[in-house]
Short mmCIF file of C-alpha atoms and ligand atoms in Angstrom, two decimals:
data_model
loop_
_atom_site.label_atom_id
_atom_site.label_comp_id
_atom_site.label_asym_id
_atom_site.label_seq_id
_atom_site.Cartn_x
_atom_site.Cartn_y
_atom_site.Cartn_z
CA UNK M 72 -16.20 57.73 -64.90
CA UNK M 73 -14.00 56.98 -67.72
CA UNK M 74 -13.79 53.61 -70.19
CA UNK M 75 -10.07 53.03 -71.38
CA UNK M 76 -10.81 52.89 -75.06
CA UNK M 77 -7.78 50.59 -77.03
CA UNK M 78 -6.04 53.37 -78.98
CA UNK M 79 -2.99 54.31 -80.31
CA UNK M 80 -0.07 55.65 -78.94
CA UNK M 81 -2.05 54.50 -75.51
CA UNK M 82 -5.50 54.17 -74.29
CA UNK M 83 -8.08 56.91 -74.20
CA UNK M 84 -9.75 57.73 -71.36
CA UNK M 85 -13.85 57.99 -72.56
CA UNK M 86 -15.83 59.74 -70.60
CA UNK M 87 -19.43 59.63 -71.91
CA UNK M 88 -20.62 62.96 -69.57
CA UNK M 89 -17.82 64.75 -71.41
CA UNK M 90 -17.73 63.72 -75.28
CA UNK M 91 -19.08 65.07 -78.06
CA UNK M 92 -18.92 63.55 -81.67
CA UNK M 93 -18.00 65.35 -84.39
CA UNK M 94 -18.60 64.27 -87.81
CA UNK M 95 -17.00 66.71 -90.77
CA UNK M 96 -18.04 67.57 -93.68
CA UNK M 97 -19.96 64.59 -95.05
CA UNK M 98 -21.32 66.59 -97.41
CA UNK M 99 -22.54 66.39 -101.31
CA UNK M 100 -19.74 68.61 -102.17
CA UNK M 101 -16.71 66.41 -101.21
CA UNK M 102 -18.30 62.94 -101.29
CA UNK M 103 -20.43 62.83 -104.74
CA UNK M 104 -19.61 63.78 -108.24
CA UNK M 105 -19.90 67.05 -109.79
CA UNK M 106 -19.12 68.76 -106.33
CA UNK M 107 -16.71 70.44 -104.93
CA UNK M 108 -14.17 67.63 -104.43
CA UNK M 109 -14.44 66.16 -107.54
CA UNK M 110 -13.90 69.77 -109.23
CA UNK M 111 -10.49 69.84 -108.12
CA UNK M 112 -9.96 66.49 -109.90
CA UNK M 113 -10.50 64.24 -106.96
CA UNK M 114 -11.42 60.76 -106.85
CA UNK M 115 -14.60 60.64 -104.53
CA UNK M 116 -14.99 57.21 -104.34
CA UNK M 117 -12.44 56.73 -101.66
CA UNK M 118 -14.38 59.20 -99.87
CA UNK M 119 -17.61 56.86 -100.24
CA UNK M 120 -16.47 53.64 -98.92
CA UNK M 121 -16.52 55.39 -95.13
CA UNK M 122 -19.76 56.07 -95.34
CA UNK M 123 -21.66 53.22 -93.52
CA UNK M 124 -19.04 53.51 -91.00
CA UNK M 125 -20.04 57.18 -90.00
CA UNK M 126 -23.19 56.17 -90.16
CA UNK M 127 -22.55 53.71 -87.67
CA UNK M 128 -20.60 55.54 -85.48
CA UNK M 129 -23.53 58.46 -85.86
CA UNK M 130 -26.28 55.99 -84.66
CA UNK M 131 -23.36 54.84 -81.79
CA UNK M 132 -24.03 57.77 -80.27
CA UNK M 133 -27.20 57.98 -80.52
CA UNK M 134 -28.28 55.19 -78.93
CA UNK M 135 -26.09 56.30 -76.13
CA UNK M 136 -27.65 59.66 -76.11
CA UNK M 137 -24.81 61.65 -76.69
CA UNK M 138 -24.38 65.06 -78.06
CA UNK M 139 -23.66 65.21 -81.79
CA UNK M 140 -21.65 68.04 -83.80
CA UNK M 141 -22.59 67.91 -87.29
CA UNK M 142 -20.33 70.58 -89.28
CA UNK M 143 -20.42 71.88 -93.23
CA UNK M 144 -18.00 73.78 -95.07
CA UNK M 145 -19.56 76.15 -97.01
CA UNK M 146 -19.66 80.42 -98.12
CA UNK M 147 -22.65 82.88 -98.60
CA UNK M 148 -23.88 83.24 -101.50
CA UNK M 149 -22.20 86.69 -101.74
CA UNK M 150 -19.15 84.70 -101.09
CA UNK M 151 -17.95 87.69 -98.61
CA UNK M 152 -16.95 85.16 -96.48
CA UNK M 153 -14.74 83.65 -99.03
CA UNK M 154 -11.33 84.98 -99.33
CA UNK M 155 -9.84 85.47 -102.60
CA UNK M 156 -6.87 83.79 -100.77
CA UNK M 157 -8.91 80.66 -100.74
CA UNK M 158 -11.13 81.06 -103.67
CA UNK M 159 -8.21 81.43 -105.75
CA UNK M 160 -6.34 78.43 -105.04
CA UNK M 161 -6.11 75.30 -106.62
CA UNK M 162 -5.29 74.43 -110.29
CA UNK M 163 -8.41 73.64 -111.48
CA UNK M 164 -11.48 75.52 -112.61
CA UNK M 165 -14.63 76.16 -111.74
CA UNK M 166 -13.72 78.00 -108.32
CA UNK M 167 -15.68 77.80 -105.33
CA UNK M 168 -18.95 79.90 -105.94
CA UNK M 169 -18.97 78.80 -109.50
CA UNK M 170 -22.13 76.82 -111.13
CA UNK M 171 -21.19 73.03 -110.90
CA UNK M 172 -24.05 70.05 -111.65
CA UNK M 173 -25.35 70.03 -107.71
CA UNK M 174 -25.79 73.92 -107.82
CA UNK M 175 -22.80 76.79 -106.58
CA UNK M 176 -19.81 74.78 -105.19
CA UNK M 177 -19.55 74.53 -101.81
CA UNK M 178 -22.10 77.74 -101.17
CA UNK M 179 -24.80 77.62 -98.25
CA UNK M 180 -28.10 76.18 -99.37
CA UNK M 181 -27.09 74.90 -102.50
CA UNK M 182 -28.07 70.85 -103.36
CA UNK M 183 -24.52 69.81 -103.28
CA UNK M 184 -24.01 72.02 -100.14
CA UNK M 185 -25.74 69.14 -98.20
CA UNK M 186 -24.53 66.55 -95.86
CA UNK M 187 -25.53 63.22 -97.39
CA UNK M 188 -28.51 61.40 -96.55
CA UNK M 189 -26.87 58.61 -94.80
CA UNK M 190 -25.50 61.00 -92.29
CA UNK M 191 -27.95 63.74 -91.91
CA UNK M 192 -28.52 65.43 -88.51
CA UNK M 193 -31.62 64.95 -86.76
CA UNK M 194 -33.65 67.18 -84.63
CA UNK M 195 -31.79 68.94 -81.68
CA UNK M 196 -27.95 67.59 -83.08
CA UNK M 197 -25.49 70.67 -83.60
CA UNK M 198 -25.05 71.82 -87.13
CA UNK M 199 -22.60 74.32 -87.86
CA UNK M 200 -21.70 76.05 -90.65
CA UNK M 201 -18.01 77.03 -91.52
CA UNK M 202 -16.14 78.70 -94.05
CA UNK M 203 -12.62 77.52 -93.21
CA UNK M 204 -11.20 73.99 -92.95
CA UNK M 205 -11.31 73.87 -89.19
CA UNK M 206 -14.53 73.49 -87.26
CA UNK M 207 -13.45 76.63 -84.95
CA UNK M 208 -12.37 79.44 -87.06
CA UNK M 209 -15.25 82.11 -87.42
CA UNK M 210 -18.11 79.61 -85.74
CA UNK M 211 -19.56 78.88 -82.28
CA UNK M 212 -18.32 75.93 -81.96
CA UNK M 213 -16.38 76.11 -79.14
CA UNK M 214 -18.82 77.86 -76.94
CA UNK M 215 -21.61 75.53 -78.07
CA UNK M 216 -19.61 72.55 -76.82
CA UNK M 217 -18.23 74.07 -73.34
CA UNK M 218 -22.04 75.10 -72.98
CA UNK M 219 -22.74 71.28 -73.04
CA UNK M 220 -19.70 70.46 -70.60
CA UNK M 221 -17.60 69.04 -73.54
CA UNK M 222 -14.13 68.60 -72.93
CA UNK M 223 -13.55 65.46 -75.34
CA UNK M 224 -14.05 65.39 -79.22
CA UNK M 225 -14.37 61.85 -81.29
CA UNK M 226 -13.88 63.06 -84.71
CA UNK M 227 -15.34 61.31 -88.14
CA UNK M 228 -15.76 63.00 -91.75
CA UNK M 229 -13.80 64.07 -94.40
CA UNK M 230 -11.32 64.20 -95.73
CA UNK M 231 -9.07 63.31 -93.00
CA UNK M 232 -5.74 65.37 -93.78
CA UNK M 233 -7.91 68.65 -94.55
CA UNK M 234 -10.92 69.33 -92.94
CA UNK M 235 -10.85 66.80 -89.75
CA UNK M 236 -6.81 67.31 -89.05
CA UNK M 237 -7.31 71.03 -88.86
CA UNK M 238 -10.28 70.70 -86.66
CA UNK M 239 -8.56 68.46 -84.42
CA UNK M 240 -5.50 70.80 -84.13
CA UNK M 241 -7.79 73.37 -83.54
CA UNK M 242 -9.38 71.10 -80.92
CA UNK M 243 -6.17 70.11 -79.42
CA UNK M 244 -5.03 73.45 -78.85
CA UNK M 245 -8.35 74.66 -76.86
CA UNK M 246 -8.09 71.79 -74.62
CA UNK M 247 -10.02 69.07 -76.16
CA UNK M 248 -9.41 65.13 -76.20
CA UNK M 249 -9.28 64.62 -79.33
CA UNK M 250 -9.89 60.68 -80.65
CA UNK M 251 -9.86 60.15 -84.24
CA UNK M 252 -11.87 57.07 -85.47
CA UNK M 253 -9.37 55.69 -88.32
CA UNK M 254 -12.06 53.75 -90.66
CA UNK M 255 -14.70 56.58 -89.91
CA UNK M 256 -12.45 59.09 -91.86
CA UNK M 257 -10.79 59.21 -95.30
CA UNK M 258 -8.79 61.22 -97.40
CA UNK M 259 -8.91 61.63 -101.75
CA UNK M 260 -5.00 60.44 -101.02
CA UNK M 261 -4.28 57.27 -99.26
CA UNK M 262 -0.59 58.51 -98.28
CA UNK M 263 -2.05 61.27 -96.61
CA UNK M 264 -4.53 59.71 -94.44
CA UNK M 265 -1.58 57.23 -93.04
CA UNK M 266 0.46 60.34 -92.41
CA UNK M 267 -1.83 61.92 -90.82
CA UNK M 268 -2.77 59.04 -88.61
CA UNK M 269 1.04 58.73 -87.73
CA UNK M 270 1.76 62.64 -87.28
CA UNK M 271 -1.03 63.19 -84.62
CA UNK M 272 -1.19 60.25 -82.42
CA UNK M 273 3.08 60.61 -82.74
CA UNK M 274 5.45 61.92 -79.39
CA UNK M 275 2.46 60.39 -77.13
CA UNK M 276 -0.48 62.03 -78.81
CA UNK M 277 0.92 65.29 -79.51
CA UNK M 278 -2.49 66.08 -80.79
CA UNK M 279 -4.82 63.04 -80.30
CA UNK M 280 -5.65 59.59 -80.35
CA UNK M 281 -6.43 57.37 -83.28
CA UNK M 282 -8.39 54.26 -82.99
CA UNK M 283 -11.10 51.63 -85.17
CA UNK M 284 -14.63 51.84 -85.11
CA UNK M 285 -15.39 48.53 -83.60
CA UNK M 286 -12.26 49.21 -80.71
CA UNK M 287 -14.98 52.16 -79.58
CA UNK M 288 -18.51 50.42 -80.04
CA UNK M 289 -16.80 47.26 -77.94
CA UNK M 290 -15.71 49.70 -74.78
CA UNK M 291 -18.84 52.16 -75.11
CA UNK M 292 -21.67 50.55 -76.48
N1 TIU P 282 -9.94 69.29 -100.62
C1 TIU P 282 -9.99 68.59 -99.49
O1 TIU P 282 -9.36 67.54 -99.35
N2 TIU P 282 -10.80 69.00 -98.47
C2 TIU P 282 -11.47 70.19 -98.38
O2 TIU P 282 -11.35 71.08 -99.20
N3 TIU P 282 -12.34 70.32 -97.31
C3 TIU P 282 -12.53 69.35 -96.33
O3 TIU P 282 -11.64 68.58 -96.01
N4 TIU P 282 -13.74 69.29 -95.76
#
């Protein structure tokens, strides 16, 4: 049975026996200073102000009982699953792998490898660990979630134009319904989240659906 969720460009059809939620990245390394994020000379504060929404949306779920996709982005310690190609970019120093103030930026097991307290993953929810900016490049994701008779995606994390757009392209293009919650997801660059918003949900959800926090809880909870 599906619940027409208010949405832009047009209702989405929720089906609760066939969506997952996936929250992204809410981790130390974008979201608190001396990470990742801030290393590349962002302003994580924008990225904080979302977080007792995702936590909100997290315990949603929960109390409805349904399946949870936690993911991190992160690179072993031997960083062999790093690229130079990636660990070369961006203007600023240190690089990823590099000693920062919440341990090696953005490598497995480190302190500011984490995912925030307010949004940790309990017991039995799916925790995955990536090393690209989509959830489905080099990870199990996608067999993990058709093992569980997924075919819709809710996605929530950070930072929207990055890590959550590629995962929802990704998404899109295996099939997935794809329904971004708007105040559950930010960017370090206002401009970008609003394009973002605008570029999926465009030419009647060429790759998803967009809609508020309280627009879900009202039609699911
Ligand atoms: N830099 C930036 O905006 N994002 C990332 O590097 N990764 C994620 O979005 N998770």
């Amino acid at each position: 049975m599906t619940i027409a969720v208010a949405a832009s460009p047009f209702p989405f059809p929720f089906d609760a026996g066939r969506a997952a939620l996936a929250v992204i990245d809410m981790q130390r390394d974008f979201i608190e200073s001396g990470g990742f994020g801030a290393s590349l000379g962002n302003d994580v504060a924008r990225l904080q102000a979302i977080v007792p929404t995702v936590a909100a949306l997290i315990a949603l779920f929960r109390a409805r009982g349904l399946p949870i996709l936690h993911t991190r982005e992160s690179h072993l310690p031997d960083l062999s699953d790093c690229p130079p190609a990636k660990r070369n970019r961006g203007a600023a120093s240190p690089r990823i792998g590099d000693s920062g103030a919440m341990g090696r930026l953005l490598v497995r097991g480190e302190p500011g490898n984490a995912i925030i307290d307010a949004c940790a993953p309990l017991a039995g929810e799916m925790v995955v660990d990536k090393p690209g900016k989509g959830m489905f490049f080099a990870t199990d994701c996608d067999a993990m979630l058709r093992a569980r008779g997924i075919t819709q995606i809710v996605f929530a994390g950070v930072t929207t134009e990055v890590c959550v757009q590629t995962s929802m392209r990704e998404a899109n293009d295996r099939g997935y319904e794809c329904l971004l919650i708007t105040d559950a997801t930010e960017s370090y660059f206002e401009e970008f989240k609003a394009a973002t918003i605008a570029m999926i949900t465009a030419q009647g959800a060429i790759v998803g659906w967009a809609t508020g926090f309280h627009e879900l809880e009202a039609s699911i909870a």
